[in-house]
Amino acid sequence: MKDGGLENKKELENSKKQSNSSKFRSKSDDFALSIAKVAVAQVCESIGFQSFQHSALETLSDVAARYIYTLGKTANFNANLAGRLESNVFDVIQGLEELESGLGFAGASDVNRCLANSGVVRDIVHFVGDAVDVPFAYDIPRFPVVKDRKGMGSFWEKGEEPHGEHIPSWLPAFPDPETYATQSTVGNGTMSGSNGVKTGLVRVEWKVERPLLNFQQQFARNGNVGDSSCGGGDSTKAKEASNSNPYLAAPLHFGEKEVDVSPVVLPTKLSNEVASRDPIPENRFLGNQVSVLETFATAIEAMKSGICEYDGSRQKNVLYNQRPTVHFKIGIGKKSLNSAPYFISKNKDLQKIAYWFENGNEKDDRKRRAEIFSKESMECSHESGQL
Amino acid sequence: MNHNQQSNDGKHDDDSALSDFLASLMDYTPTIPDELVEHYLAKSGFQCPDVRLIRLVAVATQKFVADVASDSLQHCKARQAAVVKDKRDKQQKDKRLILTMDDLSKSLREYGVNVKQQEYFADSPSTGMDPASRDE
């Protein structure tokens, strides 16, 4: 035990030493170091050297950079000691004296010396007088260059109204609906559109939540997976999303066709199909999730009057499933609630579905009640997912 | 009183000398560029809007590098003077003055910087052997 402790201590010290030395010379410092190399080479050339060893030049330039750094640090420390933020010429001279104290300078032992006529300054004055004026070889800009980032405007700046009281106006606005992914992707789940990256991130988050689920399986096999894989809240999210925006619906099951599905499709049958098709235990897990969807579906059904309405939504859900795999962030459904009719759809089937939406507006009151409930639960689950 | 006045005059002279020197710094362009010095000073937390101080730091660094380089040059020349085989050899060696790690570490040691390097790496059987006796 004691030996183990000692070994750990040594390793800790070694790693600390390495980290301390590498902190000064980080990757981002390469540019400055290379400039220092050129400058030091020029100085050595003026002294009389004709060529250098690479390692020697690197060492000397590193030492020169550390000299500047130490000088600045000491000067800043002296200024802070005197109660100032900005450094003084006397702070710098004191720092110089401290650095030169190793070799010594004229008047170092003087007790009552004034900094103004310090020995180091006199040495520097002599040096400037004697040295040849060799300017730096290249023109370098000020670095590091600070990029001017034009951030996304807030709701207030853009003049838009946030979609609910819970969204303050100083937050960045949602992107325009036109920037959402408009191209339906094929097969293996490639991302398209400016939103595709976001959805990819959301998908990855879900993947992290359910490490058993294979990303490809999600889109190759189960249509309901993408929506229902995150638990009940997301399943209601899926429901709400599929009701409002056809592109936010889950991808279709393998082999299911958009048109040929019978109008009465019981959810239990669907879940049984899912379970039977995929013998892998992961999907059995999904089967459980689909049943969660069912329970929510029944709850929503209880709020509505007729079964046909529910079946209609299920039908729509299943019909959407037929579309080739599309990846969307379900959270955007907030905006899509209002904009579903304006959705630019190239697919004729999608236009049909959008038409159905417009007809279903009468029933939206009760649907909206369910959707508000699901929205809140969705936000909670979404936030917890992102955390 | 006279003594005080004299010392005050002396102080004024010192101050004026310093301010004159700082003013003259703006005419002299140090080899180490201002941008590089500003970068490292900013990294260390040094804050000063005065450009003359940056020039002062640049000149001080240049003086430091020049001192180290001149010391290592002296070491190099001393080594060349020590190796006297033939007049021809000496002239050949005098052509190239190379800054080597050896000379650099010796001169840096005086300034308090300890640079230690491996003398050789035993990665081949002929490492460390006299070059004349190596089979090529």
Tab-separated table of N, CA and C in Angstrom, chain A residues 244-325:
chain	number	residue	atom	x	y	z
A	244	SER	N	-49.113	17.828	-36.011
A	244	SER	CA	-48.992	19.181	-36.527
A	244	SER	C	-48.114	19.244	-37.772
A	245	ASN	N	-47.029	18.538	-37.816
A	245	ASN	CA	-46.061	18.708	-38.875
A	245	ASN	C	-45.689	17.344	-39.441
A	246	PRO	N	-45.995	17.116	-40.684
A	246	PRO	CA	-45.725	15.780	-41.226
A	246	PRO	C	-44.251	15.437	-41.223
A	247	TYR	N	-43.397	16.434	-41.351
A	247	TYR	CA	-41.966	16.141	-41.386
A	247	TYR	C	-41.430	15.749	-40.033
A	248	LEU	N	-42.171	16.055	-38.995
A	248	LEU	CA	-41.673	15.708	-37.673
A	248	LEU	C	-42.122	14.329	-37.247
A	249	ALA	N	-42.864	13.683	-38.106
A	249	ALA	CA	-43.330	12.345	-37.732
A	249	ALA	C	-42.187	11.360	-37.816
A	250	ALA	N	-42.364	10.250	-37.151
A	250	ALA	CA	-41.312	9.242	-37.139
A	250	ALA	C	-41.231	8.561	-38.489
A	251	PRO	N	-40.088	8.028	-38.791
A	251	PRO	CA	-39.986	7.302	-40.056
A	251	PRO	C	-40.848	6.048	-40.048
A	252	LEU	N	-41.053	5.527	-41.248
A	252	LEU	CA	-41.991	4.421	-41.386
A	252	LEU	C	-41.331	3.112	-41.010
A	253	HIS	N	-42.206	2.168	-40.709
A	253	HIS	CA	-41.727	0.807	-40.528
A	253	HIS	C	-41.265	0.265	-41.848
A	254	PHE	N	-40.453	-0.752	-41.767
A	254	PHE	CA	-40.038	-1.441	-42.973
A	254	PHE	C	-41.234	-2.153	-43.566
A	255	GLY	N	-41.461	-1.946	-44.863
A	255	GLY	CA	-42.524	-2.683	-45.541
A	255	GLY	C	-43.887	-2.024	-45.462
A	256	GLU	N	-44.024	-1.015	-44.663
A	256	GLU	CA	-45.332	-0.369	-44.582
A	256	GLU	C	-45.492	0.599	-45.717
A	257	LYS	N	-46.702	0.633	-46.223
A	257	LYS	CA	-46.941	1.538	-47.337
A	257	LYS	C	-47.867	2.640	-46.896
A	258	GLU	N	-47.737	3.736	-47.569
A	258	GLU	CA	-48.468	4.907	-47.141
A	258	GLU	C	-49.956	4.766	-47.393
A	259	VAL	N	-50.289	4.168	-48.517
A	259	VAL	CA	-51.693	4.232	-48.961
A	259	VAL	C	-52.486	3.025	-48.479
A	260	ASP	N	-51.843	1.880	-48.406
A	260	ASP	CA	-52.617	0.646	-48.231
A	260	ASP	C	-53.004	0.332	-46.805
A	261	VAL	N	-52.711	1.178	-45.888
A	261	VAL	CA	-53.041	0.840	-44.502
A	261	VAL	C	-54.537	1.010	-44.286
A	262	SER	N	-55.108	0.089	-43.567
A	262	SER	CA	-56.547	0.152	-43.308
A	262	SER	C	-56.838	1.258	-42.318
A	263	PRO	N	-57.991	1.833	-42.392
A	263	PRO	CA	-58.285	2.982	-41.519
A	263	PRO	C	-58.311	2.602	-40.047
A	264	VAL	N	-58.672	1.384	-39.727
A	264	VAL	CA	-58.725	1.013	-38.311
A	264	VAL	C	-57.464	0.221	-37.992
A	265	VAL	N	-56.503	0.875	-37.427
A	265	VAL	CA	-55.253	0.209	-37.056
A	265	VAL	C	-55.099	0.327	-35.549
A	266	LEU	N	-55.289	-0.789	-34.892
A	266	LEU	CA	-55.222	-0.738	-33.438
A	266	LEU	C	-53.770	-0.634	-32.978
A	267	PRO	N	-53.513	0.123	-31.985
A	267	PRO	CA	-52.128	0.279	-31.532
A	267	PRO	C	-51.529	-1.017	-31.019
A	268	THR	N	-52.330	-1.868	-30.429
A	268	THR	CA	-51.788	-3.128	-29.913
A	268	THR	C	-51.262	-3.980	-31.046
A	269	LYS	N	-52.020	-3.955	-32.132
A	269	LYS	CA	-51.578	-4.725	-33.300
A	269	LYS	C	-50.221	-4.203	-33.775
A	270	LEU	N	-50.116	-2.912	-33.817
A	270	LEU	CA	-48.878	-2.286	-34.263
A	270	LEU	C	-47.721	-2.689	-33.372
A	271	SER	N	-47.962	-2.614	-32.071
A	271	SER	CA	-46.870	-2.943	-31.158
A	271	SER	C	-46.510	-4.411	-31.262
A	272	ASN	N	-47.515	-5.255	-31.518
A	272	ASN	CA	-47.218	-6.673	-31.685
A	272	ASN	C	-46.372	-6.899	-32.916
A	273	GLU	N	-46.736	-6.173	-33.969
A	273	GLU	CA	-45.934	-6.307	-35.197
A	273	GLU	C	-44.504	-5.931	-34.934
A	274	VAL	N	-44.358	-4.847	-34.234
A	274	VAL	CA	-43.001	-4.373	-33.949
A	274	VAL	C	-42.243	-5.424	-33.175
A	275	ALA	N	-42.913	-5.960	-32.168
A	275	ALA	CA	-42.214	-6.896	-31.296
A	275	ALA	C	-41.865	-8.162	-32.057
A	276	SER	N	-42.791	-8.606	-32.935
A	276	SER	CA	-42.537	-9.868	-33.620
A	276	SER	C	-41.459	-9.716	-34.667
A	277	ARG	N	-41.434	-8.552	-35.293
A	277	ARG	CA	-40.462	-8.383	-36.374
A	277	ARG	C	-39.040	-8.343	-35.854
A	278	ASP	N	-38.875	-7.818	-34.691
A	278	ASP	CA	-37.523	-7.607	-34.192
A	278	ASP	C	-37.295	-8.423	-32.946
A	279	PRO	N	-36.645	-9.517	-33.108
A	279	PRO	CA	-36.427	-10.377	-31.939
A	279	PRO	C	-35.347	-9.857	-30.996
A	280	ILE	N	-34.660	-8.801	-31.387
A	280	ILE	CA	-33.551	-8.299	-30.559
A	280	ILE	C	-34.125	-7.691	-29.278
A	281	PRO	N	-33.517	-7.934	-28.177
A	281	PRO	CA	-34.057	-7.432	-26.913
A	281	PRO	C	-34.194	-5.920	-26.859
A	282	GLU	N	-33.366	-5.231	-27.594
A	282	GLU	CA	-33.465	-3.771	-27.562
A	282	GLU	C	-34.843	-3.335	-28.001
A	283	ASN	N	-35.319	-4.026	-29.029
A	283	ASN	CA	-36.583	-3.585	-29.586
A	283	ASN	C	-37.744	-4.036	-28.745
A	284	ARG	N	-37.528	-5.042	-27.985
A	284	ARG	CA	-38.564	-5.389	-27.018
A	284	ARG	C	-38.716	-4.241	-26.052
A	285	PHE	N	-37.608	-3.687	-25.731
A	285	PHE	CA	-37.601	-2.488	-24.903
A	285	PHE	C	-38.425	-1.401	-25.572
A	286	LEU	N	-38.228	-1.313	-26.877
A	286	LEU	CA	-38.991	-0.339	-27.639
A	286	LEU	C	-40.458	-0.688	-27.626
A	287	GLY	N	-40.695	-2.000	-27.655
A	287	GLY	CA	-42.093	-2.422	-27.598
A	287	GLY	C	-42.764	-1.873	-26.360
A	288	ASN	N	-41.998	-1.849	-25.281
A	288	ASN	CA	-42.536	-1.245	-24.061
A	288	ASN	C	-42.815	0.226	-24.269
A	289	GLN	N	-41.935	0.845	-25.005
A	289	GLN	CA	-42.104	2.264	-25.224
A	289	GLN	C	-43.329	2.521	-26.078
A	290	VAL	N	-43.533	1.642	-27.035
A	290	VAL	CA	-44.711	1.845	-27.885
A	290	VAL	C	-45.954	1.723	-27.041
A	291	SER	N	-45.933	0.837	-26.082
A	291	SER	CA	-47.106	0.695	-25.244
A	291	SER	C	-47.309	1.942	-24.404
A	292	VAL	N	-46.230	2.609	-24.085
A	292	VAL	CA	-46.373	3.883	-23.376
A	292	VAL	C	-47.117	4.858	-24.256
A	293	LEU	N	-46.729	4.828	-25.531
A	293	LEU	CA	-47.426	5.675	-26.502
A	293	LEU	C	-48.902	5.366	-26.495
A	294	GLU	N	-49.170	4.054	-26.395
A	294	GLU	CA	-50.571	3.651	-26.382
A	294	GLU	C	-51.303	4.257	-25.205
A	295	THR	N	-50.672	4.157	-24.048
A	295	THR	CA	-51.375	4.654	-22.864
A	295	THR	C	-51.673	6.131	-23.014
A	296	PHE	N	-50.692	6.851	-23.529
A	296	PHE	CA	-50.944	8.270	-23.764
A	296	PHE	C	-52.015	8.454	-24.811
A	297	ALA	N	-51.954	7.565	-25.799
A	297	ALA	CA	-52.954	7.682	-26.863
A	297	ALA	C	-54.339	7.475	-26.287
A	298	THR	N	-54.467	6.509	-25.406
A	298	THR	CA	-55.785	6.269	-24.816
A	298	THR	C	-56.198	7.460	-23.962
A	299	ALA	N	-55.244	8.056	-23.289
A	299	ALA	CA	-55.578	9.225	-22.483
A	299	ALA	C	-56.092	10.353	-23.367
A	300	ILE	N	-55.404	10.501	-24.483
A	300	ILE	CA	-55.843	11.559	-25.406
A	300	ILE	C	-57.207	11.207	-25.967
A	301	GLU	N	-57.367	9.916	-26.199
A	301	GLU	CA	-58.649	9.479	-26.745
A	301	GLU	C	-59.778	9.791	-25.777
A	302	ALA	N	-59.484	9.624	-24.522
A	302	ALA	CA	-60.518	9.880	-23.527
A	302	ALA	C	-60.946	11.336	-23.552
A	303	MET	N	-60.013	12.200	-23.922
A	303	MET	CA	-60.355	13.612	-23.957
A	303	MET	C	-61.180	13.942	-25.180
A	304	LYS	N	-60.992	13.185	-26.212
A	304	LYS	CA	-61.745	13.470	-27.433
A	304	LYS	C	-63.040	12.689	-27.449
A	305	SER	N	-63.878	12.997	-28.445
A	305	SER	CA	-65.193	12.351	-28.459
A	305	SER	C	-65.163	11.027	-29.187
A	306	GLY	N	-64.653	11.053	-30.445
A	306	GLY	CA	-64.845	9.877	-31.270
A	306	GLY	C	-63.583	9.063	-31.453
A	307	ILE	N	-63.811	7.800	-31.741
A	307	ILE	CA	-62.665	6.930	-32.011
A	307	ILE	C	-62.111	7.217	-33.392
A	308	CYS	N	-62.994	7.588	-34.309
A	308	CYS	CA	-62.540	7.790	-35.680
A	308	CYS	C	-61.478	8.864	-35.737
A	309	GLU	N	-61.639	9.844	-34.934
A	309	GLU	CA	-60.659	10.947	-34.882
A	309	GLU	C	-59.288	10.419	-34.476
A	310	TYR	N	-59.331	9.616	-33.421
A	310	TYR	CA	-58.075	9.033	-32.936
A	310	TYR	C	-57.458	8.152	-34.009
A	311	ASP	N	-58.355	7.348	-34.599
A	311	ASP	CA	-57.833	6.462	-35.627
A	311	ASP	C	-57.284	7.262	-36.780
A	312	GLY	N	-57.982	8.362	-37.013
A	312	GLY	CA	-57.489	9.193	-38.114
A	312	GLY	C	-56.072	9.691	-37.835
A	313	SER	N	-55.883	10.131	-36.576
A	313	SER	CA	-54.539	10.629	-36.264
A	313	SER	C	-53.543	9.498	-36.315
A	314	ARG	N	-53.999	8.309	-35.836
A	314	ARG	CA	-53.082	7.174	-35.894
A	314	ARG	C	-52.784	6.837	-37.333
A	315	GLN	N	-53.854	6.956	-38.110
A	315	GLN	CA	-53.661	6.643	-39.524
A	315	GLN	C	-52.642	7.597	-40.119
A	316	LYS	N	-52.838	8.824	-39.765
A	316	LYS	CA	-51.895	9.812	-40.306
A	316	LYS	C	-50.496	9.494	-39.828
A	317	ASN	N	-50.454	9.083	-38.571
A	317	ASN	CA	-49.151	8.762	-38.012
A	317	ASN	C	-48.502	7.646	-38.808
A	318	VAL	N	-49.344	6.615	-39.087
A	318	VAL	CA	-48.792	5.469	-39.804
A	318	VAL	C	-48.459	5.860	-41.232
A	319	LEU	N	-49.300	6.709	-41.781
A	319	LEU	CA	-49.033	7.114	-43.152
A	319	LEU	C	-47.729	7.878	-43.240
A	320	TYR	N	-47.507	8.714	-42.231
A	320	TYR	CA	-46.260	9.465	-42.277
A	320	TYR	C	-45.083	8.529	-42.171
A	321	ASN	N	-45.336	7.422	-41.439
A	321	ASN	CA	-44.228	6.510	-41.233
A	321	ASN	C	-43.694	5.961	-42.533
A	322	GLN	N	-44.524	6.032	-43.560
A	322	GLN	CA	-44.110	5.423	-44.811
A	322	GLN	C	-43.026	6.242	-45.501
A	323	ARG	N	-42.962	7.489	-45.164
A	323	ARG	CA	-42.014	8.343	-45.857
A	323	ARG	C	-40.590	7.876	-45.612
A	324	PRO	N	-39.701	8.094	-46.568
A	324	PRO	CA	-38.292	7.746	-46.308
A	324	PRO	C	-37.748	8.490	-45.099
A	325	THR	N	-36.740	7.911	-44.499
A	325	THR	CA	-36.326	8.366	-43.170
A	325	THR	C	-35.923	9.836	-43.198
